[in-house]
């Protein structure tokens, strides 16, 4: 199973060569984007929309990856 950050990195590599190229094609800088790709930050909905715009993909594609629901299961 991969994480959001791993999926984000795959999309970036398909669309651009570097994080700087992402930043040049969006409204956020590479250090902010780097946090998300390294799993150290949680993007807001607004940031998700900006990422999708930079990658020229529908926002739902950012969440189209295998997810291990058991890993995040909340005990009742």
Coordinates of N, CA, C and O in Angstrom, one line a residue:
X1 N 0.8 -1.2 0.0 CA 0.0 0.0 0.0 C 0.9 1.3 0.0 O 1.9 1.3 0.7
X2 N 0.4 2.2 -0.7 CA 1.2 3.5 -0.7 C 0.5 4.6 0.0 O -0.7 4.5 0.2
X3 N 1.2 5.6 0.4 CA 0.6 6.7 1.1 C 0.3 7.8 0.1 O 0.7 7.8 -1.1
X4 N -0.4 8.8 0.6 CA -0.7 10.0 -0.2 C 0.6 10.6 -0.7 O 0.7 11.0 -1.9
X5 N 1.6 10.7 0.2 CA 2.8 11.4 -0.2 C 3.6 10.6 -1.3 O 4.1 11.2 -2.3
X6 N 3.5 9.3 -1.3 CA 4.1 8.5 -2.3 C 3.4 8.6 -3.7 O 4.0 8.7 -4.7
X7 N 2.1 8.7 -3.6 CA 1.3 8.9 -4.8 C 1.5 10.3 -5.4 O 1.6 10.4 -6.6
X8 N 1.6 11.2 -4.5 CA 1.9 12.6 -5.0 C 3.2 12.7 -5.7 O 3.3 13.3 -6.8
X9 N 4.2 12.0 -5.2 CA 5.5 12.0 -5.8 C 5.5 11.3 -7.2 O 6.1 11.8 -8.1
X10 N 4.7 10.2 -7.3 CA 4.5 9.6 -8.6 C 3.9 10.5 -9.6 O 4.3 10.5 -10.8
X11 N 2.9 11.2 -9.2 CA 2.2 12.1 -10.1 C 3.2 13.2 -10.5 O 3.3 13.6 -11.7
X12 N 3.9 13.8 -9.6 CA 4.9 14.8 -9.9 C 5.9 14.3 -10.9 O 6.2 15.0 -11.8
X13 N 6.4 13.1 -10.7 CA 7.4 12.6 -11.6 C 6.9 12.4 -13.0 O 7.6 12.5 -14.0
X14 N 5.6 12.0 -13.1 CA 4.9 11.9 -14.4 C 4.8 13.2 -15.1 O 4.9 13.3 -16.4
X15 N 4.5 14.3 -14.4 CA 4.2 15.6 -14.9 C 5.4 16.5 -15.1 O 5.5 17.3 -16.0
X16 N 6.2 16.5 -14.0 CA 7.4 17.4 -14.0 C 8.6 16.6 -13.5 O 8.5 15.6 -12.8
X17 N 9.8 17.2 -13.8 CA 11.0 16.6 -13.4 C 11.4 16.9 -11.9 O 12.0 16.1 -11.2
X18 N 11.0 18.1 -11.5 CA 11.5 18.5 -10.1 C 10.4 19.2 -9.3 O 9.4 19.6 -9.9
X19 N 10.6 19.3 -8.0 CA 9.7 20.0 -7.2 C 9.7 21.5 -7.6 O 8.6 22.1 -7.5
X20 N 10.8 22.0 -8.0 CA 10.9 23.4 -8.4 C 10.0 23.7 -9.6 O 9.3 24.7 -9.7
X21 N 9.9 22.7 -10.5 CA 9.0 22.8 -11.7 C 7.6 22.9 -11.3 O 6.8 23.6 -11.9
X22 N 7.2 22.1 -10.3 CA 5.8 22.2 -9.7 C 5.6 23.6 -9.2 O 4.6 24.2 -9.5
X23 N 6.5 24.1 -8.4 CA 6.3 25.4 -7.8 C 6.2 26.5 -8.9 O 5.4 27.4 -8.8
X24 N 7.0 26.3 -10.0 CA 6.9 27.3 -11.1 C 5.5 27.3 -11.8 O 5.1 28.3 -12.4
X25 N 4.9 26.2 -11.7 CA 3.6 26.0 -12.4 C 2.4 26.1 -11.4 O 1.3 25.7 -11.7
X26 N 2.6 26.6 -10.2 CA 1.6 26.7 -9.2 C 1.8 28.0 -8.4 O 2.7 28.7 -8.6
X27 N 0.9 28.1 -7.4 CA 1.0 29.3 -6.6 C 1.6 29.1 -5.2 O 1.5 29.9 -4.3
X28 N 2.3 27.9 -5.0 CA 3.0 27.7 -3.8 C 4.4 27.3 -4.1 O 4.8 26.9 -5.2
X29 N 5.3 27.5 -3.1 CA 6.7 27.3 -3.3 C 7.1 25.9 -3.1 O 6.4 25.1 -2.5
X30 N 8.3 25.5 -3.5 CA 8.8 24.2 -3.5 C 9.0 23.6 -2.1 O 8.8 22.5 -1.8
X31 N 9.3 24.5 -1.1 CA 9.5 24.1 0.3 C 8.1 23.6 0.9 O 8.1 22.6 1.6
X32 N 7.0 24.3 0.5 CA 5.7 23.9 1.0 C 5.3 22.6 0.3 O 4.8 21.7 1.0
X33 N 5.5 22.5 -1.0 CA 5.2 21.3 -1.7 C 6.0 20.1 -1.1 O 5.5 19.0 -1.0
X34 N 7.3 20.3 -0.8 CA 8.2 19.3 -0.3 C 7.6 18.7 0.9 O 7.7 17.4 1.1
X35 N 7.0 19.4 1.8 CA 6.4 18.9 3.0 C 5.3 17.8 2.7 O 5.3 16.8 3.4
X36 N 4.5 18.1 1.7 CA 3.5 17.1 1.4 C 4.0 15.9 0.7 O 3.6 14.8 1.0
X37 N 5.0 16.0 -0.1 CA 5.6 14.9 -0.8 C 6.4 14.0 0.2 O 6.6 12.8 -0.1
X38 N 6.9 14.6 1.3 CA 7.7 13.9 2.3 C 6.8 13.4 3.5 O 7.3 12.9 4.4
X39 N 5.5 13.6 3.4 CA 4.6 13.2 4.4 C 4.7 13.9 5.7 O 4.3 13.4 6.8
X40 N 5.1 15.2 5.6 CA 5.3 16.0 6.9 C 4.3 17.1 7.0 O 4.4 17.9 7.9
X41 N 3.4 17.1 6.1 CA 2.3 18.1 6.2 C 1.0 17.6 5.6 O 1.0 16.6 4.9
X42 N -0.1 18.2 6.0 CA -1.4 17.9 5.5 C -2.0 19.0 4.7 O -2.3 20.1 5.3
X43 N -2.1 18.8 3.4 CA -2.6 19.9 2.6 C -4.1 20.2 2.9 O -4.9 19.3 3.2
X44 N -4.4 21.5 2.8 CA -5.8 21.9 2.9 C -6.5 21.6 1.6 O -5.9 21.3 0.6
X45 N -7.8 21.7 1.6 CA -8.6 21.5 0.4 C -8.1 22.5 -0.7 O -8.0 22.2 -1.8
X46 N -7.9 23.8 -0.2 CA -7.4 24.8 -1.2 C -6.1 24.4 -1.8 O -5.9 24.5 -3.0
X47 N -5.2 23.8 -1.0 CA -3.9 23.4 -1.5 C -4.1 22.2 -2.5 O -3.4 22.1 -3.5
X48 N -5.0 21.3 -2.2 CA -5.3 20.1 -3.0 C -5.7 20.7 -4.4 O -5.3 20.2 -5.4
X49 N -6.6 21.6 -4.4 CA -7.1 22.2 -5.6 C -6.0 22.9 -6.4 O -5.9 22.8 -7.7
X50 N -5.0 23.5 -5.7 CA -3.9 24.2 -6.4 C -3.0 23.1 -7.0 O -2.4 23.3 -8.1
X51 N -2.8 22.0 -6.2 CA -1.9 20.9 -6.8 C -2.5 20.3 -8.0 O -1.8 20.1 -9.0
X52 N -3.8 20.1 -8.0 CA -4.5 19.5 -9.1 C -4.4 20.4 -10.3 O -4.2 20.0 -11.4
X53 N -4.5 21.7 -10.1 CA -4.4 22.7 -11.2 C -3.0 22.7 -11.7 O -2.8 22.7 -13.0
X54 N -2.0 22.6 -10.9 CA -0.6 22.6 -11.3 C -0.3 21.3 -12.1 O 0.5 21.4 -13.1
X55 N -0.9 20.2 -11.7 CA -0.7 18.9 -12.5 C -1.6 18.8 -13.6 O -1.5 17.8 -14.4
X56 N -2.6 19.7 -13.7 CA -3.6 19.6 -14.8 C -4.4 18.3 -14.7 O -4.6 17.6 -15.8
X57 N -4.8 17.9 -13.5 CA -5.6 16.7 -13.3 C -6.8 17.0 -12.4 O -6.8 18.0 -11.7
X58 N -7.8 16.2 -12.5 CA -9.0 16.4 -11.5 C -8.5 16.2 -10.1 O -7.6 15.3 -9.9
X59 N -9.0 16.9 -9.1 CA -8.5 16.7 -7.7 C -8.7 15.3 -7.2 O -7.8 14.8 -6.5
X60 N -9.7 14.6 -7.7 CA -9.9 13.2 -7.2 C -8.7 12.3 -7.6 O -8.5 11.3 -6.9
X61 N -8.0 12.6 -8.6 CA -6.8 11.8 -9.0 C -5.7 11.8 -7.9 O -5.0 10.8 -7.8
X62 N -5.7 12.8 -7.2 CA -4.7 12.9 -6.1 C -5.0 11.9 -5.0 O -4.1 11.5 -4.3
X63 N -6.2 11.4 -4.9 CA -6.6 10.5 -3.9 C -6.9 9.1 -4.5 O -7.4 8.2 -3.8
X64 N -6.5 8.9 -5.7 CA -6.8 7.6 -6.4 C -5.5 6.7 -6.2 O -4.7 6.5 -7.1
X65 N -5.4 6.1 -5.0 CA -4.3 5.2 -4.7 C -4.8 4.2 -3.7 O -5.8 4.4 -3.0
X66 N -4.1 3.0 -3.6 CA -4.4 2.0 -2.6 C -4.2 2.5 -1.2 O -3.1 3.1 -0.9
X67 N -5.1 2.3 -0.3 CA -5.1 2.8 1.0 C -5.4 1.7 2.0 O -6.4 1.0 1.8
X68 N -4.5 1.5 3.0 CA -4.7 0.5 4.0 C -5.6 1.0 5.1 O -5.1 1.6 6.1
X69 N -6.9 0.8 5.0 CA -7.8 1.3 6.0 C -7.6 0.7 7.4 O -7.8 1.4 8.4
X70 N -7.1 -0.5 7.4 CA -6.9 -1.1 8.7 C -5.8 -0.4 9.5 O -5.8 -0.4 10.7
X71 N -4.8 0.1 8.8 CA -3.8 0.9 9.5 C -4.3 2.1 10.2 O -3.7 2.5 11.2
X72 N -5.4 2.6 9.8 CA -5.9 3.9 10.3 C -7.2 3.6 11.0 O -8.0 4.6 11.3
X73 N -7.6 2.4 11.3 CA -8.8 2.1 12.0 C -8.9 2.6 13.4 O -7.9 2.5 14.1
X74 N -10.0 3.2 13.7 CA -10.2 3.8 15.0 C -10.9 2.8 15.9 O -12.0 2.3 15.5
X75 N -10.3 2.5 17.0 CA -11.0 1.6 18.0 C -12.2 2.3 18.6 O -12.2 3.4 18.9
X76 N -13.3 1.5 18.7 CA -14.5 2.0 19.2 C -14.7 1.8 20.7 O -14.2 0.9 21.2

